[in-house]
């Protein structure tokens, strides 16, 4: 995290808007896509979305809206 | 997502109102139907609804009201 | 959904008050009955209620109060 | 539900106060008893309470306080 | 419940303060002890606490604080 | 509980601050440590923390912050 | 915890900002990384993050945002 004066996790997320990310859900499913936007509930809109399970692409959606309460973590791809 | 000045996930969802969508629930069940409307809790009303499990249509309802807390993601069909 | 100027899912539900509905719970159990009333938490009062599991009637209660957080979806029967 | 001008599920529940009811929990356990009182969280106080599982009485408590978030449905016995 | 003008479940619980109770949790574990006090979240402080599973005492703690969201029911011992 | 004019469970917990406690989680894991402090959500900071499973020490951390929603009960060690 | 005038768990967490920590999730997965920042919901931003399962590194992300409701505990590494 080059810019170390990030105060809150929300600052962290703002920094990776528009960038490719991995979103892992509780269920172990990963989504890879461009982080278009997100809100305070961690609801996420992804673009060019791929669904991965155990490293293999199982589906692709283009745009996808993911409900925040399912999210385990988000990290830059 | 052609229109890239979408600010929040809610903007994303507004753009696909009236269009065919997939709604995936925690349980792995999919619903395919026309997104009639939704509210802030992600409660969803679908029209011409089909229930799919592992790619096969297992049921169809016409209209269906889906309670938001079950929703994993929504994506354009 | 003949009347397409339904704004929110609550409008959808108001339209099917007094009509026969299916209520599916997380657990896969269905209830079929007349939708007497419901509130903002999706708590539901049904009349002439039948409980179904895998398509067979397993119980009938007449009136039944179902707590909203268990509801997966509601659709006209 | 003889009196059909019940507006909300709470009206429904008020009508069966003091009467024998079945309370089914998520876990499939039933409680049969007299509905002494309940509050807005669906916390329930029962009198002359019997616990049933798969139709057989497995326990009896006299009075019992059941926490609302466990309740699946309530119906007149 | 001798005193039948109990209005809410909280009244019920106040009546059994200082008395021996069973507290059953979601997990099927029972605690038997004296109900010292409880709060609006159903957090419970018990004295002379025994833990029972399938009718056998598996542990005893003296005092124990039980977090409310785990509680299934409370009944006089 | 020697001092019986404890009004709420929070009073109970204040009395055992700075003392060795067991903290049992939903998952059956126990933590033994000194109760350094806790807040209204039952978030807990322990010092000299040991993790136990089925009576055996499986890990030790020194300090540990435990998120309240995982806590089943807390009792003096 | 050298400085024993820590009043709340939040004070505890502030003291380990910028330091290596273990974050254990409900699922048994551990994350090891530098605690960059966290908020009131226990949402966590980690730097130089490694994912461990049963003691072995299964993944590494550099930065990672972990949603608070999944966190079991946090302890200094």
Coordinates of C-alpha atoms in Angstrom, one line a residue:
Chain A
X1 CA 0.0 0.0 0.0
X2 CA 2.3 2.8 -1.3
X3 CA 0.3 5.6 0.1
X4 CA 0.5 4.8 3.8
X5 CA -1.6 7.7 5.1
X6 CA -4.8 5.6 4.4
X7 CA -6.9 6.1 7.5
X8 CA -9.7 3.7 7.1
X9 CA -10.4 0.5 5.1
X10 CA -12.8 2.6 3.0
X11 CA -9.8 4.7 1.9
X12 CA -8.1 1.5 0.9
X13 CA -11.1 0.5 -1.3
X14 CA -11.4 3.9 -2.9
X15 CA -7.8 3.6 -4.1
X16 CA -8.6 0.4 -6.0
X17 CA -11.8 1.7 -7.7
X18 CA -11.6 1.1 -11.5
X19 CA -8.9 -1.6 -11.0
X20 CA -9.0 -5.4 -11.4
X21 CA -9.8 -7.1 -8.0
X22 CA -10.5 -10.5 -6.6
X23 CA -13.6 -10.7 -4.4
X24 CA -13.8 -13.8 -2.3
X25 CA -17.2 -14.9 -0.8
X26 CA -17.9 -16.9 2.3
X27 CA -18.6 -19.9 0.1
X28 CA -15.1 -20.0 -1.3
X29 CA -16.2 -18.7 -4.7
X30 CA -14.0 -16.0 -6.2
X31 CA -15.0 -13.2 -8.6
X32 CA -12.5 -11.4 -10.7
X33 CA -13.4 -8.2 -12.3
X34 CA -13.0 -4.4 -12.4
X35 CA -14.2 -2.7 -9.3
X36 CA -16.8 -0.3 -10.8
X37 CA -18.2 1.0 -7.5
X38 CA -19.2 -0.1 -4.0
X39 CA -21.3 1.4 -1.1
X40 CA -21.2 1.5 2.7
X41 CA -22.7 -2.0 3.0
X42 CA -19.9 -3.4 0.8
X43 CA -22.4 -4.0 -2.0
X44 CA -20.1 -4.2 -5.1
X45 CA -20.6 -3.6 -8.8
X46 CA -18.0 -5.4 -10.9
X47 CA -17.4 -5.1 -14.7
X48 CA -16.0 -7.9 -16.9
X49 CA -16.7 -10.3 -14.2
X50 CA -15.4 -13.9 -14.1
X51 CA -16.5 -16.5 -11.5
X52 CA -13.7 -18.8 -10.4
X53 CA -13.8 -21.9 -8.2
X54 CA -10.6 -23.7 -7.2
X55 CA -8.7 -21.5 -9.7
X56 CA -10.9 -22.4 -12.8
X57 CA -13.2 -19.9 -14.5
X58 CA -16.7 -21.4 -14.0
X59 CA -18.8 -18.5 -15.4
X60 CA -18.5 -14.9 -16.8
X61 CA -21.2 -12.2 -16.6
X62 CA -19.8 -8.9 -17.8
X63 CA -21.4 -6.8 -15.2
X64 CA -22.4 -8.2 -11.8
X65 CA -23.8 -6.8 -8.6
X66 CA -22.6 -8.6 -5.5
X67 CA -24.5 -8.2 -2.2
X68 CA -22.1 -7.0 0.6
X69 CA -23.0 -9.5 3.3
X70 CA -21.5 -12.3 1.2
X71 CA -18.1 -10.7 0.9
X72 CA -15.1 -12.3 2.8
X73 CA -12.3 -10.1 1.3
X74 CA -11.4 -7.9 -1.6
X75 CA -7.8 -7.6 -2.9
X76 CA -6.1 -6.1 -6.0
X77 CA -5.8 -8.7 -8.8
Chain B
X1 CA -21.1 -1.2 -18.2
X2 CA -21.2 1.3 -21.1
X3 CA -22.1 4.2 -19.0
X4 CA -19.1 4.4 -16.7
X5 CA -20.3 7.4 -14.5
X6 CA -22.3 4.9 -12.3
X7 CA -21.5 6.1 -8.7
X8 CA -23.1 3.4 -6.6
X9 CA -24.2 -0.2 -7.0
X10 CA -27.8 1.1 -6.8
X11 CA -27.1 3.1 -10.0
X12 CA -26.0 -0.1 -11.6
X13 CA -29.2 -1.9 -10.6
X14 CA -31.4 1.0 -11.8
X15 CA -29.9 0.6 -15.2
X16 CA -31.0 -3.0 -15.6
X17 CA -34.6 -2.4 -14.3
X18 CA -37.1 -3.9 -16.8
X19 CA -34.4 -6.1 -18.3
X20 CA -33.8 -9.9 -18.0
X21 CA -31.5 -10.8 -15.1
X22 CA -30.1 -13.7 -13.3
X23 CA -30.5 -13.7 -9.5
X24 CA -28.3 -16.1 -7.7
X25 CA -29.1 -17.1 -4.1
X26 CA -26.8 -18.3 -1.3
X27 CA -28.2 -21.8 -1.8
X28 CA -26.9 -22.0 -5.4
X29 CA -30.4 -21.6 -6.9
X30 CA -30.7 -19.2 -9.8
X31 CA -33.8 -17.2 -10.8
X32 CA -34.1 -15.8 -14.3
X33 CA -36.7 -13.2 -15.0
X34 CA -37.4 -9.5 -15.8
X35 CA -36.3 -7.2 -13.0
X36 CA -39.6 -5.4 -12.3
X37 CA -38.4 -3.5 -9.2
X38 CA -36.3 -3.7 -6.1
X39 CA -35.8 -1.8 -2.8
X40 CA -33.0 -0.7 -0.5
X41 CA -33.0 -4.1 1.2
X42 CA -32.4 -5.8 -2.2
X43 CA -35.9 -7.3 -2.0
X44 CA -36.6 -8.1 -5.7
X45 CA -39.8 -8.4 -7.7
X46 CA -39.3 -10.5 -10.9
X47 CA -41.7 -11.1 -13.8
X48 CA -41.8 -14.3 -16.0
X49 CA -39.6 -16.0 -13.4
X50 CA -37.9 -19.3 -14.0
X51 CA -36.1 -21.2 -11.2
X52 CA -32.9 -23.0 -12.4
X53 CA -30.6 -25.4 -10.6
X54 CA -27.4 -26.7 -12.2
X55 CA -28.5 -25.1 -15.5
X56 CA -32.0 -26.8 -15.7
X57 CA -35.3 -25.0 -15.3
X58 CA -36.9 -26.6 -12.2
X59 CA -39.9 -24.3 -11.8
X60 CA -41.6 -21.2 -13.3
X61 CA -43.8 -18.7 -11.4
X62 CA -44.6 -15.8 -13.6
X63 CA -44.2 -13.1 -10.8
X64 CA -42.0 -13.8 -7.8
X65 CA -41.0 -11.7 -4.8
X66 CA -37.5 -12.6 -3.5
X67 CA -36.4 -11.5 -0.1
X68 CA -33.1 -9.5 -0.3
X69 CA -31.1 -11.2 2.4
X70 CA -31.0 -14.4 0.3
X71 CA -29.4 -12.7 -2.7
X72 CA -25.8 -13.5 -3.6
X73 CA -25.6 -11.5 -6.9
X74 CA -27.6 -10.1 -9.7
X75 CA -26.3 -9.9 -13.3
X76 CA -27.9 -9.1 -16.7
X77 CA -29.0 -12.3 -18.4
Chain C
X1 CA -47.5 -8.4 -13.7
X2 CA -50.2 -6.8 -15.7
X3 CA -50.0 -3.5 -13.9
X4 CA -46.4 -2.5 -14.8
X5 CA -46.4 0.8 -12.8
X6 CA -45.5 -1.2 -9.6
X7 CA -42.7 0.9 -8.1
X8 CA -41.5 -1.3 -5.2
X9 CA -41.6 -5.0 -4.3
X10 CA -44.1 -3.9 -1.5
X11 CA -46.5 -2.7 -4.3
X12 CA -46.1 -6.2 -5.8
X13 CA -47.1 -7.8 -2.5
X14 CA -50.0 -5.5 -1.9
X15 CA -51.4 -6.6 -5.3
X16 CA -51.5 -10.3 -4.2
X17 CA -53.1 -9.7 -0.7
X18 CA -56.1 -12.0 -0.3
X19 CA -54.9 -14.3 -3.1
X20 CA -53.5 -17.8 -2.9
X21 CA -49.7 -17.8 -2.7
X22 CA -46.7 -20.0 -2.3
X23 CA -44.2 -19.0 0.4
X24 CA -40.9 -20.8 0.1
X25 CA -38.6 -20.9 3.1
X26 CA -34.8 -21.2 3.3
X27 CA -35.2 -24.8 4.4
X28 CA -37.0 -25.8 1.1
X29 CA -40.4 -26.1 2.8
X30 CA -43.3 -24.5 0.9
X31 CA -46.5 -23.1 2.4
X32 CA -49.5 -22.6 0.3
X33 CA -52.3 -20.4 1.6
X34 CA -54.2 -17.2 1.2
X35 CA -52.0 -14.2 1.9
X36 CA -54.1 -12.5 4.7
X37 CA -51.6 -9.8 5.5
X38 CA -47.8 -9.0 5.9
X39 CA -45.7 -6.3 7.4
X40 CA -42.4 -4.5 6.7
X41 CA -40.3 -7.4 8.1
X42 CA -42.0 -9.8 5.7
X43 CA -43.8 -11.4 8.6
X44 CA -46.8 -13.1 6.9
X45 CA -50.2 -14.3 8.1
X46 CA -51.7 -17.0 5.9
X47 CA -55.2 -18.5 5.9
X48 CA -56.1 -22.1 4.9
X49 CA -52.4 -23.0 5.1
X50 CA -50.9 -26.2 3.8
X51 CA -47.3 -27.2 4.3
X52 CA -45.7 -29.0 1.3
X53 CA -42.3 -30.7 1.0
X54 CA -41.1 -32.0 -2.3
X55 CA -44.6 -31.4 -3.7
X56 CA -46.6 -33.4 -1.1
X57 CA -48.8 -31.9 1.6
X58 CA -47.2 -32.7 4.9
X59 CA -49.4 -30.6 7.2
X60 CA -52.3 -28.1 7.3
X61 CA -53.0 -25.4 9.8
X62 CA -55.7 -23.2 8.8
X63 CA -54.2 -19.9 10.0
X64 CA -50.4 -19.6 10.3
X65 CA -48.1 -16.8 11.2
X66 CA -44.7 -17.1 9.4
X67 CA -41.7 -15.0 10.7
X68 CA -40.2 -12.9 7.8
X69 CA -36.6 -13.8 8.2
X70 CA -37.3 -17.3 7.1
X71 CA -38.9 -16.3 3.8
X72 CA -37.0 -17.0 0.6
X73 CA -39.7 -16.0 -1.9
X74 CA -43.4 -15.4 -2.3
X75 CA -45.3 -16.0 -5.6
X76 CA -48.9 -16.2 -6.7
X77 CA -50.2 -19.9 -6.6
Chain D
X1 CA -59.4 -16.3 10.1
X2 CA -63.1 -15.5 10.8
X3 CA -62.4 -11.8 11.4
X4 CA -61.0 -10.8 8.0
X5 CA -60.3 -7.1 8.8
X6 CA -56.9 -8.1 10.4
X7 CA -54.5 -5.5 9.0
X8 CA -51.1 -6.9 10.2
X9 CA -49.7 -10.2 11.3
X10 CA -49.5 -8.7 14.8
X11 CA -53.3 -8.4 14.8
X12 CA -53.4 -12.1 13.9
X13 CA -51.2 -12.9 16.9
X14 CA -53.2 -10.8 19.3
X15 CA -56.3 -12.8 18.3
X16 CA -54.7 -16.1 19.5
X17 CA -53.3 -14.8 22.8
X18 CA -54.4 -17.1 25.6
X19 CA -55.1 -19.9 23.2
X20 CA -53.2 -23.1 22.6
X21 CA -50.7 -22.8 19.7
X22 CA -47.9 -24.6 18.0
X23 CA -44.6 -22.8 17.7
X24 CA -42.2 -24.3 15.2
X25 CA -38.5 -23.4 15.4
X26 CA -35.9 -23.5 12.6
X27 CA -34.5 -26.7 14.0
X28 CA -37.8 -28.6 13.4
X29 CA -38.6 -28.7 17.1
X30 CA -42.3 -27.9 17.9
X31 CA -43.5 -26.4 21.2
X32 CA -47.2 -26.7 22.1
X33 CA -48.6 -24.5 24.8
X34 CA -50.8 -21.6 25.7
X35 CA -49.6 -18.3 24.1
X36 CA -49.3 -16.2 27.3
X37 CA -47.7 -13.1 25.6
X38 CA -45.2 -12.0 23.0
X39 CA -43.4 -8.9 22.0
X40 CA -42.3 -7.0 18.9
X41 CA -39.2 -9.3 18.5
X42 CA -41.5 -12.3 18.5
X43 CA -40.1 -13.3 21.9
X44 CA -42.8 -15.7 23.2
X45 CA -43.9 -16.7 26.7
X46 CA -45.8 -20.0 26.7
X47 CA -47.7 -21.8 29.6
X48 CA -48.1 -25.5 30.0
X49 CA -45.4 -26.1 27.4
X50 CA -44.7 -29.3 25.7
X51 CA -41.7 -29.9 23.4
X52 CA -42.4 -32.2 20.5
X53 CA -40.1 -33.7 17.9
X54 CA -41.4 -35.8 15.0
X55 CA -44.8 -35.8 16.7
X56 CA -43.7 -37.2 20.1
X57 CA -43.6 -35.2 23.4
X58 CA -39.9 -35.1 24.3
X59 CA -40.2 -32.7 27.2
X60 CA -42.6 -30.5 29.2
X61 CA -41.8 -27.3 31.1
X62 CA -44.9 -25.6 32.3
X63 CA -43.8 -22.0 31.5
X64 CA -41.2 -21.3 28.8
X65 CA -39.7 -18.2 27.3
X66 CA -38.7 -18.7 23.6
X67 CA -36.4 -16.2 22.0
X68 CA -38.0 -14.7 18.8
X69 CA -35.2 -15.2 16.3
X70 CA -35.6 -18.9 16.6
X71 CA -39.3 -18.9 15.6
X72 CA -40.3 -20.3 12.1
X73 CA -44.1 -20.1 12.5
X74 CA -46.9 -19.9 15.0
X75 CA -50.3 -21.5 14.4
X76 CA -53.4 -22.2 16.5
X77 CA -53.3 -25.8 17.9
Chain E
X1 CA -47.9 -18.9 35.2
X2 CA -49.9 -18.2 38.4
X3 CA -50.0 -14.4 37.9
X4 CA -51.8 -14.2 34.6
X5 CA -51.6 -10.4 34.2
X6 CA -48.0 -10.7 32.7
X7 CA -48.1 -8.4 29.7
X8 CA -44.8 -9.1 28.0
X9 CA -42.2 -11.9 27.9
X10 CA -39.9 -9.6 29.9
X11 CA -42.5 -9.6 32.7
X12 CA -42.3 -13.4 32.6
X13 CA -38.5 -13.4 32.9
X14 CA -38.5 -10.8 35.8
X15 CA -40.7 -13.2 37.7
X16 CA -38.1 -16.0 37.6
X17 CA -35.1 -13.8 38.6
X18 CA -33.2 -15.4 41.4
X19 CA -34.7 -18.8 40.7
X20 CA -33.2 -21.9 39.2
X21 CA -33.7 -22.1 35.4
X22 CA -32.8 -24.1 32.4
X23 CA -31.3 -22.2 29.5
X24 CA -31.2 -24.1 26.2
X25 CA -28.9 -22.9 23.5
X26 CA -29.2 -23.4 19.7
X27 CA -26.5 -26.0 19.9
X28 CA -28.6 -28.3 22.1
X29 CA -26.5 -27.5 25.2
X30 CA -28.4 -26.8 28.4
X31 CA -27.2 -24.7 31.3
X32 CA -28.8 -25.0 34.7
X33 CA -28.3 -22.3 37.2
X34 CA -29.8 -19.5 39.2
X35 CA -30.9 -16.6 37.0
X36 CA -28.9 -13.7 38.6
X37 CA -29.9 -11.1 36.0
X38 CA -30.4 -10.5 32.3
X39 CA -30.7 -7.5 29.9
X40 CA -32.7 -6.5 26.9
X41 CA -30.5 -8.5 24.5
X42 CA -31.2 -11.6 26.5
X43 CA -27.6 -11.6 27.8
X44 CA -27.8 -13.7 31.0
X45 CA -25.8 -14.0 34.1
X46 CA -26.2 -17.3 35.9
X47 CA -24.9 -18.4 39.3
X48 CA -24.0 -22.0 40.3
X49 CA -24.0 -23.0 36.7
X50 CA -24.0 -26.5 35.4
X51 CA -23.6 -27.4 31.7
X52 CA -25.6 -30.4 30.6
X53 CA -25.7 -32.3 27.3
X54 CA -28.1 -35.1 26.7
X55 CA -29.1 -35.0 30.4
X56 CA -25.6 -35.4 31.8
X57 CA -23.6 -32.7 33.6
X58 CA -20.5 -32.0 31.4
X59 CA -19.2 -28.9 33.2
X60 CA -19.8 -26.5 36.1
X61 CA -18.7 -22.9 36.4
X62 CA -20.2 -21.2 39.3
X63 CA -20.9 -17.9 37.6
X64 CA -21.4 -17.7 33.9
X65 CA -22.3 -14.9 31.4
X66 CA -24.2 -16.2 28.4
X67 CA -24.5 -14.0 25.3
X68 CA -28.2 -13.6 24.4
X69 CA -28.1 -14.4 20.7
X70 CA -27.3 -18.0 21.5
X71 CA -30.3 -18.5 23.7
X72 CA -33.2 -20.8 22.4
X73 CA -35.4 -20.7 25.5
X74 CA -35.4 -20.2 29.2
X75 CA -37.7 -22.1 31.6
X76 CA -38.0 -22.6 35.4
X77 CA -36.0 -25.6 36.5
Chain F
X1 CA -21.5 -14.3 42.8
X2 CA -20.8 -13.0 46.4
X3 CA -22.0 -9.5 45.7
X4 CA -25.7 -10.2 44.9
X5 CA -26.8 -6.6 44.1
X6 CA -25.5 -7.1 40.5
X7 CA -28.2 -5.5 38.4
X8 CA -27.2 -6.4 34.8
X9 CA -24.9 -8.9 33.1
X10 CA -22.6 -6.0 32.4
X11 CA -22.1 -5.5 36.1
X12 CA -21.2 -9.2 36.3
X13 CA -18.5 -8.8 33.6
X14 CA -17.1 -5.6 35.2
X15 CA -16.5 -7.6 38.4
X16 CA -14.2 -10.1 36.6
X17 CA -12.2 -7.5 34.7
X18 CA -8.5 -8.2 35.3
X19 CA -9.2 -11.8 36.3
X20 CA -8.6 -15.1 34.5
X21 CA -11.6 -16.2 32.5
X22 CA -12.7 -18.8 30.0
X23 CA -14.3 -17.6 26.8
X24 CA -16.2 -20.2 24.9
X25 CA -17.0 -19.6 21.2
X26 CA -19.8 -21.0 19.1
X27 CA -17.3 -23.3 17.5
X28 CA -16.5 -25.1 20.8
X29 CA -13.1 -23.5 21.0
X30 CA -12.2 -22.1 24.4
X31 CA -9.8 -19.2 25.2
X32 CA -8.3 -18.8 28.6
X33 CA -6.7 -15.5 29.5
X34 CA -6.9 -12.4 31.7
X35 CA -10.0 -10.3 30.8
X36 CA -8.2 -7.0 30.0
X37 CA -11.3 -5.1 28.8
X38 CA -14.6 -5.5 26.8
X39 CA -17.2 -3.3 25.2
X40 CA -20.9 -3.2 24.6
X41 CA -20.7 -5.5 21.6
X42 CA -18.9 -8.1 23.8
X43 CA -15.7 -7.5 21.9
X44 CA -13.1 -8.8 24.3
X45 CA -9.3 -8.1 24.8
X46 CA -7.5 -10.9 26.6
X47 CA -4.0 -11.0 27.9
X48 CA -1.8 -14.1 28.2
X49 CA -4.2 -16.0 26.0
X50 CA -4.3 -19.7 25.5
X51 CA -6.5 -21.5 22.9
X52 CA -7.9 -24.8 24.1
X53 CA -9.8 -27.4 22.2
X54 CA -11.2 -30.5 24.0
X55 CA -9.2 -29.5 27.1
X56 CA -5.8 -29.3 25.3
X57 CA -3.8 -26.0 24.7
X58 CA -3.6 -25.7 20.9
X59 CA -2.1 -22.2 20.7
X60 CA -1.0 -19.2 22.8
X61 CA -1.0 -15.6 21.7
X62 CA -0.2 -13.3 24.6
X63 CA -2.7 -10.6 23.7
X64 CA -5.8 -11.4 21.7
X65 CA -8.8 -9.4 20.5
X66 CA -12.0 -11.6 20.1
X67 CA -15.0 -10.3 18.2
X68 CA -18.1 -10.3 20.4
X69 CA -20.5 -12.0 18.0
X70 CA -18.5 -15.2 18.3
X71 CA -18.8 -15.4 22.1
X72 CA -21.0 -18.1 23.6
X73 CA -20.2 -17.5 27.3
X74 CA -17.6 -16.1 29.6
X75 CA -16.9 -17.5 33.1
X76 CA -14.3 -17.0 35.7
X77 CA -11.4 -19.5 35.3
Chain G
X1 CA -0.2 -5.9 27.2
X2 CA 2.5 -3.7 28.7
X3 CA 0.3 -0.6 28.9
X4 CA -2.4 -1.8 31.2
X5 CA -4.5 1.4 31.2
X6 CA -6.2 0.2 27.9
X7 CA -9.9 1.0 28.5
X8 CA -11.6 -0.7 25.5
X9 CA -10.8 -3.4 23.0
X10 CA -10.5 -0.6 20.4
X11 CA -7.6 0.9 22.4
X12 CA -6.0 -2.6 22.2
X13 CA -6.3 -2.6 18.4
X14 CA -5.0 1.0 18.0
X15 CA -1.8 -0.1 19.8
X16 CA -1.1 -2.8 17.2
X17 CA -1.8 -0.6 14.1
X18 CA 1.2 -0.9 11.7
X19 CA 2.3 -4.1 13.3
X20 CA 2.2 -7.7 12.0
X21 CA -0.9 -9.5 13.1
X22 CA -2.8 -12.8 12.7
X23 CA -6.4 -12.4 11.7
X24 CA -8.4 -15.6 12.2
X25 CA -11.8 -16.0 10.4
X26 CA -14.8 -18.1 11.4
X27 CA -13.8 -20.6 8.7
X28 CA -10.5 -21.4 10.3
X29 CA -8.5 -19.5 7.7
X30 CA -5.7 -17.2 9.0
X31 CA -4.4 -14.1 7.4
X32 CA -1.0 -12.8 8.4
X33 CA -0.1 -9.2 7.5
X34 CA 0.6 -5.7 8.7
X35 CA -2.5 -4.1 10.2
X36 CA -2.8 -1.0 8.0
X37 CA -6.1 0.3 9.4
X38 CA -9.6 -0.9 10.7
X39 CA -12.9 0.7 11.4
X40 CA -15.8 0.4 13.9
X41 CA -17.3 -2.7 12.0
X42 CA -13.9 -4.4 12.4
X43 CA -13.4 -4.1 8.6
X44 CA -9.6 -4.6 8.3
X45 CA -7.1 -3.5 5.7
X46 CA -3.9 -5.6 5.7
X47 CA -0.6 -5.0 3.9
X48 CA 1.8 -7.8 2.7
X49 CA -1.0 -10.3 3.4
X50 CA -0.5 -14.1 3.5
X51 CA -3.3 -16.6 3.7
X52 CA -2.6 -19.6 5.9
X53 CA -4.6 -22.8 6.4
X54 CA -3.4 -25.4 8.9
X55 CA -0.1 -23.5 9.2
X56 CA 0.7 -23.5 5.5
X57 CA 0.8 -20.4 3.3
X58 CA -1.9 -21.0 0.7
X59 CA -2.0 -17.5 -0.9
X60 CA -0.5 -14.0 -0.8
X61 CA -2.1 -10.8 -1.8
X62 CA -0.1 -7.8 -0.8
X63 CA -3.0 -5.6 0.2
X64 CA -6.3 -7.1 1.3
X65 CA -9.5 -5.7 2.7
X66 CA -11.3 -8.2 5.1
X67 CA -14.9 -7.6 6.0
X68 CA -15.4 -7.4 9.7
X69 CA -18.2 -9.8 10.3
X70 CA -16.0 -12.7 9.3
X71 CA -13.3 -12.0 11.9
X72 CA -13.0 -14.4 14.9
X73 CA -9.9 -12.8 16.5
X74 CA -6.9 -10.6 15.9
X75 CA -3.6 -11.1 17.7
X76 CA -0.1 -9.7 17.3
X77 CA 2.1 -12.0 15.2

